[in-house]
Short mmCIF file of C-alpha atoms and ligand atoms in Angstrom, two decimals:
data_model
loop_
_atom_site.label_atom_id
_atom_site.label_comp_id
_atom_site.label_asym_id
_atom_site.label_seq_id
_atom_site.Cartn_x
_atom_site.Cartn_y
_atom_site.Cartn_z
CA UNK A 23 33.34 29.61 -0.28
CA UNK A 24 35.21 30.77 2.82
CA UNK A 25 37.71 28.78 4.79
CA UNK A 26 37.55 31.17 7.76
CA UNK A 27 36.72 28.57 10.36
CA UNK A 28 36.70 30.90 13.39
CA UNK A 29 32.91 30.57 13.88
CA UNK A 30 33.33 26.80 14.17
CA UNK A 31 36.66 26.63 15.97
CA UNK A 32 35.40 28.54 18.99
CA UNK A 33 33.99 26.10 21.54
CA UNK A 34 30.78 27.24 23.26
CA UNK A 35 30.01 26.03 26.77
CA UNK A 36 26.57 24.40 26.59
CA UNK A 37 26.48 23.25 30.20
CA UNK A 38 23.51 24.60 32.13
CA UNK A 39 21.52 25.45 28.98
CA UNK A 40 19.27 22.39 29.20
CA UNK A 41 20.98 20.81 26.20
CA UNK A 42 19.77 17.21 25.85
CA UNK A 43 23.14 16.21 24.47
CA UNK A 44 25.19 17.72 27.30
CA UNK A 45 22.89 17.48 30.32
CA UNK A 46 22.74 13.66 30.24
CA UNK A 47 26.39 13.58 31.35
CA UNK A 48 26.49 16.76 33.45
CA UNK A 49 29.12 16.62 36.19
CA UNK A 50 30.79 13.52 34.70
CA UNK A 51 33.89 13.40 32.56
CA UNK A 52 32.03 12.03 29.54
CA UNK A 53 32.25 13.87 26.23
CA UNK A 54 28.85 13.82 24.50
CA UNK A 55 29.12 12.88 20.82
CA UNK A 56 25.77 11.18 20.51
CA UNK A 57 22.41 12.83 19.60
CA UNK A 58 22.40 14.76 16.31
CA UNK A 59 22.80 18.40 17.16
CA UNK A 60 25.98 20.37 16.62
CA UNK A 61 28.01 22.31 19.17
CA UNK A 62 28.13 25.37 16.90
CA UNK A 63 26.26 28.63 17.39
CA UNK A 64 23.63 29.13 14.74
CA UNK A 65 24.50 31.76 12.12
CA UNK A 66 23.99 35.39 13.19
CA UNK A 67 21.08 36.15 10.79
CA UNK A 68 19.05 33.48 12.60
CA UNK A 69 19.87 34.88 16.03
CA UNK A 70 19.00 38.39 14.80
CA UNK A 71 15.68 37.23 13.29
CA UNK A 72 14.77 35.54 16.57
CA UNK A 73 15.61 38.72 18.52
CA UNK A 74 13.40 40.77 16.24
CA UNK A 75 10.47 38.38 16.65
CA UNK A 76 10.95 38.10 20.42
CA UNK A 77 11.01 41.89 20.74
CA UNK A 78 7.47 41.98 19.36
CA UNK A 79 6.43 40.40 22.63
CA UNK A 80 3.28 38.54 21.55
CA UNK A 81 3.52 34.80 20.97
CA UNK A 82 0.07 33.65 19.91
CA UNK A 83 -0.85 30.58 17.89
CA UNK A 84 0.98 30.88 14.64
CA UNK A 85 0.96 30.07 11.01
CA UNK A 86 3.66 30.65 8.41
CA UNK A 87 3.96 34.40 7.85
CA UNK A 88 4.39 35.85 4.39
CA UNK A 89 7.87 35.15 3.11
CA UNK A 90 8.57 31.77 4.70
CA UNK A 91 7.20 29.63 1.88
CA UNK A 92 8.97 31.88 -0.63
CA UNK A 93 12.24 31.36 1.27
CA UNK A 94 11.75 27.58 0.98
CA UNK A 95 10.99 27.78 -2.75
CA UNK A 96 13.95 30.10 -3.46
CA UNK A 97 16.31 27.89 -1.48
CA UNK A 98 15.21 24.74 -3.31
CA UNK A 99 15.55 26.49 -6.67
CA UNK A 100 19.01 27.93 -5.86
CA UNK A 101 20.58 24.95 -4.07
CA UNK A 102 18.81 21.95 -5.62
CA UNK A 103 17.51 23.32 -8.95
CA UNK A 104 14.08 22.15 -7.81
CA UNK A 105 10.90 24.07 -8.64
CA UNK A 106 7.98 23.57 -6.29
CA UNK A 107 4.61 25.23 -5.89
CA UNK A 108 4.29 26.87 -2.43
CA UNK A 109 0.80 25.33 -2.21
CA UNK A 110 2.45 21.90 -1.90
CA UNK A 111 4.02 22.81 1.48
CA UNK A 112 2.54 21.55 4.75
CA UNK A 113 4.18 22.89 7.93
CA UNK A 114 4.85 20.54 10.85
CA UNK A 115 6.39 20.88 14.33
CA UNK A 116 9.05 18.24 13.57
CA UNK A 117 10.24 15.56 11.19
CA UNK A 118 9.38 12.63 13.43
CA UNK A 119 5.83 13.98 13.65
CA UNK A 120 5.83 14.04 9.86
CA UNK A 121 7.10 10.47 9.64
CA UNK A 122 4.39 9.38 12.10
CA UNK A 123 1.71 11.10 10.01
CA UNK A 124 3.08 9.39 6.88
CA UNK A 125 2.83 6.00 8.60
CA UNK A 126 -0.94 6.57 8.93
CA UNK A 127 -1.18 6.76 5.13
CA UNK A 128 0.06 3.20 4.66
CA UNK A 129 -3.21 1.52 3.68
CA UNK A 130 -5.19 0.16 6.61
CA UNK A 131 -4.12 -0.86 10.12
CA UNK A 132 -2.14 -4.09 9.78
CA UNK A 133 -0.66 -3.08 6.41
CA UNK A 134 3.10 -2.81 6.01
CA UNK A 135 5.80 -0.19 5.75
CA UNK A 136 9.20 -1.06 4.29
CA UNK A 137 12.45 0.58 5.34
CA UNK A 138 16.16 -0.11 4.97
CA UNK A 139 18.50 -0.82 7.86
CA UNK A 140 20.52 0.39 9.62
CA UNK A 141 18.46 3.55 9.95
CA UNK A 142 17.63 6.55 12.17
CA UNK A 143 15.71 4.94 15.09
CA UNK A 144 12.25 6.59 14.65
CA UNK A 145 12.00 4.88 11.23
CA UNK A 146 11.80 1.64 13.22
CA UNK A 147 9.08 2.90 15.57
CA UNK A 148 6.56 5.21 13.90
CA UNK A 149 4.56 2.30 12.44
CA UNK A 150 3.49 1.28 15.95
CA UNK A 151 1.26 4.26 16.78
CA UNK A 152 -0.28 3.89 13.34
CA UNK A 153 -1.01 0.19 13.96
CA UNK A 154 1.07 -0.80 10.91
CA UNK A 155 3.64 -3.59 10.49
CA UNK A 156 7.30 -2.94 9.67
CA UNK A 157 9.41 -4.78 7.10
CA UNK A 158 13.13 -4.08 7.37
CA UNK A 159 15.44 -4.85 4.46
CA UNK A 160 19.17 -4.50 5.19
CA UNK A 161 21.08 -2.22 2.85
CA UNK A 162 23.60 -4.13 0.75
CA UNK A 163 27.25 -3.29 1.42
CA UNK A 164 30.19 -3.68 -0.89
CA UNK A 165 33.65 -2.44 0.08
CA UNK A 166 32.11 -0.17 2.69
CA UNK A 167 29.61 1.39 0.26
CA UNK A 168 25.93 0.84 0.97
CA UNK A 169 23.19 0.59 -1.59
CA UNK A 170 19.66 -0.78 -1.96
CA UNK A 171 19.23 -4.53 -2.26
CA UNK A 172 16.44 -4.70 -4.83
CA UNK A 173 16.40 -8.49 -4.94
CA UNK A 174 15.89 -8.64 -1.16
CA UNK A 175 13.23 -5.91 -1.40
CA UNK A 176 11.29 -7.91 -4.00
CA UNK A 177 11.48 -10.97 -1.74
CA UNK A 178 10.37 -9.05 1.38
CA UNK A 179 7.38 -7.41 -0.30
CA UNK A 180 3.92 -8.86 0.46
CA UNK A 181 0.45 -7.99 -0.86
CA UNK A 182 0.02 -5.81 2.26
CA UNK A 183 3.08 -3.62 1.70
CA UNK A 184 1.91 -0.05 1.07
CA UNK A 185 4.70 2.40 1.76
CA UNK A 186 8.49 2.80 1.69
CA UNK A 187 10.35 5.12 4.09
CA UNK A 188 13.62 6.42 2.77
CA UNK A 189 16.32 8.45 4.47
CA UNK A 190 18.07 10.58 1.81
CA UNK A 191 20.92 11.37 2.40
CA UNK A 192 21.17 8.47 4.76
CA UNK A 193 21.57 8.62 8.52
CA UNK A 194 23.65 6.74 9.67
CA UNK A 195 25.62 5.30 6.71
CA UNK A 196 26.27 8.74 5.18
CA UNK A 197 25.32 7.86 1.58
CA UNK A 198 24.02 10.48 -0.82
CA UNK A 199 21.94 8.30 -3.14
CA UNK A 200 22.64 8.76 -6.82
CA UNK A 201 19.93 9.74 -9.24
CA UNK A 202 20.12 6.23 -10.77
CA UNK A 203 19.64 4.53 -7.38
CA UNK A 204 16.68 6.78 -6.57
CA UNK A 205 15.12 6.27 -9.99
CA UNK A 206 15.35 2.50 -9.50
CA UNK A 207 13.72 2.86 -6.09
CA UNK A 208 10.99 5.10 -7.52
CA UNK A 209 10.32 2.58 -10.30
CA UNK A 210 10.07 -0.18 -7.67
CA UNK A 211 7.47 1.87 -5.77
CA UNK A 212 5.44 2.68 -8.89
CA UNK A 213 5.55 -0.97 -10.04
CA UNK A 214 4.26 -2.19 -6.69
CA UNK A 215 1.82 0.65 -6.05
CA UNK A 216 3.67 1.96 -2.96
CA UNK A 217 3.89 5.43 -1.47
CA UNK A 218 7.46 6.70 -1.10
CA UNK A 219 8.38 8.94 1.84
CA UNK A 220 11.68 10.74 1.46
CA UNK A 221 13.23 12.22 4.62
CA UNK A 222 15.69 14.77 3.22
CA UNK A 223 16.56 16.55 6.46
CA UNK A 224 20.31 16.11 5.76
CA UNK A 225 20.21 17.24 2.10
CA UNK A 226 22.09 20.50 2.72
CA UNK A 227 24.90 18.88 4.71
CA UNK A 228 26.82 17.64 1.69
CA UNK A 229 30.52 16.96 2.21
CA UNK A 230 31.29 16.39 -1.49
CA UNK A 231 28.67 18.35 -3.42
CA UNK A 232 30.64 18.17 -6.68
CA UNK A 233 30.99 14.38 -6.80
CA UNK A 234 28.09 13.34 -4.55
CA UNK A 235 25.32 15.88 -5.16
CA UNK A 236 21.90 15.40 -3.61
CA UNK A 237 19.04 14.49 -5.93
CA UNK A 238 15.71 15.62 -4.52
CA UNK A 239 13.19 12.86 -5.03
CA UNK A 240 10.90 15.37 -6.68
CA UNK A 241 13.41 15.78 -9.50
CA UNK A 242 12.90 12.23 -10.71
CA UNK A 243 11.09 11.39 -13.90
CA UNK A 244 7.82 9.55 -14.20
CA UNK A 245 4.73 9.09 -12.06
CA UNK A 246 6.51 8.91 -8.67
CA UNK A 247 5.74 12.59 -8.01
CA UNK A 248 2.09 11.80 -7.33
CA UNK A 249 2.89 9.15 -4.75
CA UNK A 250 5.63 10.82 -2.78
CA UNK A 251 5.98 12.98 0.31
CA UNK A 252 9.27 14.78 0.88
CA UNK A 253 10.14 15.92 4.40
CA UNK A 254 12.68 18.70 4.85
CA UNK A 255 13.80 21.15 7.53
CA UNK A 256 16.38 23.82 8.23
CA UNK A 257 16.91 22.27 11.64
CA UNK A 258 19.98 20.04 11.15
CA UNK A 259 21.94 22.25 8.79
CA UNK A 260 21.60 25.50 10.72
CA UNK A 261 21.57 23.83 14.15
CA UNK A 262 18.08 24.84 15.26
CA UNK A 263 16.48 21.40 15.91
CA UNK A 264 15.21 22.50 19.31
CA UNK A 265 12.97 25.09 17.64
CA UNK A 266 10.93 22.32 16.05
CA UNK A 267 9.83 23.08 12.50
CA UNK A 268 9.87 21.10 9.31
CA UNK A 269 7.81 20.94 6.16
CA UNK A 270 6.31 18.28 3.97
CA UNK A 271 6.20 18.85 0.21
CA UNK A 272 3.29 16.98 -1.37
CA UNK A 273 2.52 17.74 -5.03
CA UNK A 274 -0.56 15.49 -5.30
CA UNK A 275 -3.70 17.28 -4.01
CA UNK A 276 -5.46 14.14 -2.78
CA UNK A 277 -2.41 12.80 -1.00
CA UNK A 278 -1.80 16.22 0.59
CA UNK A 279 -5.39 16.38 1.86
CA UNK A 280 -5.12 12.85 3.28
CA UNK A 281 -1.81 13.77 4.95
CA UNK A 282 -3.34 16.87 6.58
CA UNK A 283 -6.23 14.77 7.90
CA UNK A 284 -3.79 12.47 9.77
CA UNK A 285 -2.89 15.37 12.09
CA UNK A 286 -4.43 14.32 15.38
CA UNK A 287 -4.73 15.83 18.82
CA UNK A 288 -1.23 14.64 19.77
CA UNK A 289 0.37 17.03 17.28
CA UNK A 290 1.26 20.36 18.86
CA UNK A 291 0.99 23.80 17.27
CA UNK A 292 4.14 25.27 15.72
CA UNK A 293 6.10 27.84 17.69
CA UNK A 294 5.98 31.33 16.12
CA UNK A 295 9.71 31.88 16.48
CA UNK A 296 10.60 28.75 14.51
CA UNK A 297 9.14 30.19 11.29
CA UNK A 298 11.44 33.20 11.62
CA UNK A 299 14.51 31.02 12.20
CA UNK A 300 13.68 28.92 9.13
CA UNK A 301 13.16 31.96 6.91
CA UNK A 302 16.48 33.51 7.98
CA UNK A 303 18.29 30.18 7.65
CA UNK A 304 17.13 29.52 4.11
CA UNK A 305 17.50 33.05 2.80
CA UNK A 306 20.47 34.62 4.60
CA UNK A 307 22.94 31.91 5.62
CA UNK A 308 24.34 30.35 2.45
CA UNK A 309 27.99 31.30 3.01
CA UNK A 310 27.77 30.04 6.61
CA UNK A 311 26.41 26.73 5.29
CA UNK A 312 29.17 26.41 2.72
CA UNK A 313 31.84 27.00 5.34
CA UNK A 314 30.15 24.57 7.72
CA UNK A 315 30.27 21.83 5.08
CA UNK A 316 34.01 22.47 4.54
CA UNK A 317 34.58 22.29 8.27
CA UNK A 318 32.61 19.05 8.56
CA UNK A 319 34.50 17.55 5.63
CA UNK A 320 37.77 18.26 7.40
CA UNK A 321 36.40 16.68 10.58
CA UNK A 322 35.34 13.59 8.65
CA UNK A 323 38.79 13.34 7.06
CA UNK A 324 40.37 13.72 10.51
CA UNK A 325 38.36 10.73 11.74
CA UNK A 326 39.26 8.64 8.68
CA UNK A 327 42.97 9.43 9.11
CA UNK A 328 42.79 8.67 12.83
CA UNK A 329 41.14 5.29 12.26
CA UNK A 330 43.60 4.31 9.53
CA UNK A 331 46.53 5.06 11.81
CA UNK A 332 45.33 4.23 15.31
CA UNK A 333 42.42 1.81 14.99
CA UNK A 334 42.47 0.10 11.57
CA UNK A 335 40.22 -2.67 12.85
CA UNK A 336 37.38 -0.12 13.17
CA UNK A 337 35.68 0.49 9.83
CA UNK A 338 33.82 3.62 8.70
CA UNK A 339 31.97 3.89 5.39
CA UNK A 340 32.81 6.93 3.30
CA UNK A 341 30.52 9.59 4.75
CA UNK A 342 29.26 11.76 1.86
CA UNK A 343 26.78 13.82 3.92
CA UNK A 344 25.71 14.54 7.52
CA UNK A 345 27.98 15.08 10.54
CA UNK A 346 27.60 11.51 11.73
CA UNK A 347 30.31 8.85 11.52
CA UNK A 348 29.03 5.29 11.42
CA UNK A 349 31.60 3.05 13.04
CA UNK A 350 31.76 -0.72 12.73
CA UNK A 351 33.38 -1.93 15.96
CA UNK A 352 32.35 -5.58 15.63
CA UNK A 353 35.99 -6.66 15.43
CA UNK A 354 36.45 -5.49 19.03
CA UNK A 355 34.03 -8.19 20.23
CA UNK A 356 32.49 -5.96 22.85
CA UNK A 357 29.24 -7.25 24.39
CA UNK A 358 27.99 -3.65 24.73
CA UNK A 359 30.06 -1.28 22.59
CA UNK A 360 28.31 2.00 23.50
CA UNK A 361 28.65 1.24 27.24
CA UNK A 362 32.33 0.41 26.73
CA UNK A 363 33.05 3.77 25.06
CA UNK A 364 31.03 5.56 27.71
CA UNK A 365 33.16 3.94 30.42
CA UNK A 366 36.16 5.52 28.63
CA UNK A 367 34.62 8.98 28.72
CA UNK A 368 32.92 9.08 25.33
CA UNK A 369 29.15 9.04 24.73
CA UNK A 370 28.23 7.67 21.30
CA UNK A 371 24.89 6.59 19.84
CA UNK A 372 24.21 2.88 20.24
CA UNK A 373 24.01 0.89 17.00
CA UNK A 374 21.36 -1.36 18.55
CA UNK A 375 18.87 1.52 18.25
CA UNK A 376 19.55 1.61 14.49
CA UNK A 377 19.05 -2.17 14.20
CA UNK A 378 22.82 -2.67 14.03
CA UNK A 379 24.44 -4.23 17.12
CA UNK A 380 28.24 -3.92 17.00
CA UNK A 381 28.11 -0.38 15.58
CA UNK A 382 28.29 3.05 17.21
CA UNK A 383 27.63 6.51 15.74
CA UNK A 384 29.90 9.46 16.47
CA UNK A 385 28.62 13.02 16.00
CA UNK A 386 31.41 15.17 14.56
CA UNK A 387 29.42 18.42 14.48
CA UNK A 388 31.86 20.05 16.91
CA UNK A 389 35.11 22.00 16.96
CA UNK A 390 38.24 20.20 15.80
CA UNK A 391 39.59 20.53 19.35
CA UNK A 392 36.58 18.68 20.74
CA UNK A 393 36.78 16.09 17.99
CA UNK A 394 40.45 15.41 18.72
CA UNK A 395 39.63 14.97 22.41
CA UNK A 396 36.86 12.53 21.45
CA UNK A 397 39.20 10.61 19.16
CA UNK A 398 41.83 10.34 21.89
CA UNK A 399 39.19 8.82 24.17
CA UNK A 400 38.02 6.57 21.33
CA UNK A 401 41.62 5.36 20.88
CA UNK A 402 41.97 4.60 24.60
CA UNK A 403 38.74 2.61 24.55
CA UNK A 404 39.87 0.61 21.52
CA UNK A 405 43.26 -0.07 23.11
CA UNK A 406 41.54 -1.32 26.28
CA UNK A 407 39.31 -3.61 24.21
CA UNK A 408 42.13 -5.28 22.28
CA UNK A 409 44.46 -5.74 25.25
C1 PLP B 516 16.94 11.38 9.24
C2 PLP B 516 16.37 12.19 10.35
N1 PLP B 516 15.06 12.49 10.35
C3 PLP B 516 14.50 13.22 11.36
C4 PLP B 516 15.26 13.67 12.41
C5 PLP B 516 14.63 14.42 13.55
O1 PLP B 516 13.89 15.49 13.14
P1 PLP B 516 12.98 16.28 14.21
O2 PLP B 516 13.87 16.64 15.34
O3 PLP B 516 12.48 17.45 13.42
O4 PLP B 516 11.87 15.36 14.60
C6 PLP B 516 16.63 13.37 12.45
C7 PLP B 516 17.44 13.79 13.59
O5 PLP B 516 18.56 13.42 13.75
C8 PLP B 516 17.18 12.62 11.39
O6 PLP B 516 18.49 12.31 11.38
#
């Protein structure tokens, strides 16, 4: 593992590139630390693979070329000790598309999907297009550590509940669920005849892999394997979310066929270049990923130290994965926290969108210099609020 941070320390000017994150505040002195993409260049093997594919010059409708599925299988074996059959993979143009397709598998229209809040906003929306109902169960929290509230889940369940949507590791609270927690959740789903969808897009962004390792849902014991869909992508870890590619892993043949049938005319074809980026990411970028995780861990620790010293009334759970800091600013009594921080030059994600008013989410996938600038602005905003 390298601690040569030069690839991450060098800020890259993203203005004028059509970046969603940066263009929203173009021409204004507002530092964007909201939507989840990082300000780092993707690793060189990805850029080189894209160049090679672009040089071919023909960009027809595409399917996964030979080698991509093998790259996924090798990566899962090497990093997660997980064996999968390449035939279980279904390619998709994005994770949210995959979540929306999963929602269509929840019984009949009017049936229910359960999820745990706070959570990544599309989890709160995808049921609508599918004509399903949503049940939200708040995660339990003890001393800043979140976990599932099984008693509340049992109470919330109805005879029409068909499916559970899980974010693992969790955006935004940063938990890497333990094997025991996941096994208990799997047993709950089996007992109540529910499908379990596991969004594992953040599973390679582990900040403490030795003490908080990711357990792929497919590694659990028992019959859960036949009622689960895992969604994964290279997009977050290697900073290629704009290329739009993810994959579902569905061991059960019937469930996989049903999932494929939910693809409707709204779902676009997959871009040919994205397959090449994913293959390079998963097969040639391991040392880059390891260094990235070290860099992100230092950024997280920088935030924790800053809060302890300069804003102890703001609470952050211990972030075990992702590059997203979940900040509890309820003690500041701000009617609109995200707008307040924006007025002090800092764009954060609004907790309301995650079903958590009084919270904001700060994206620390940036150089330490940028992070320190963001924290200085954060400190000014807090000082103004407590005056
Ligand atoms: C948990 C989770 N799932 C899905 C996505 C989005 O994936 P995509 O851009 O492939 O739709 C994100 C993006 O932040 C995420 O955090």
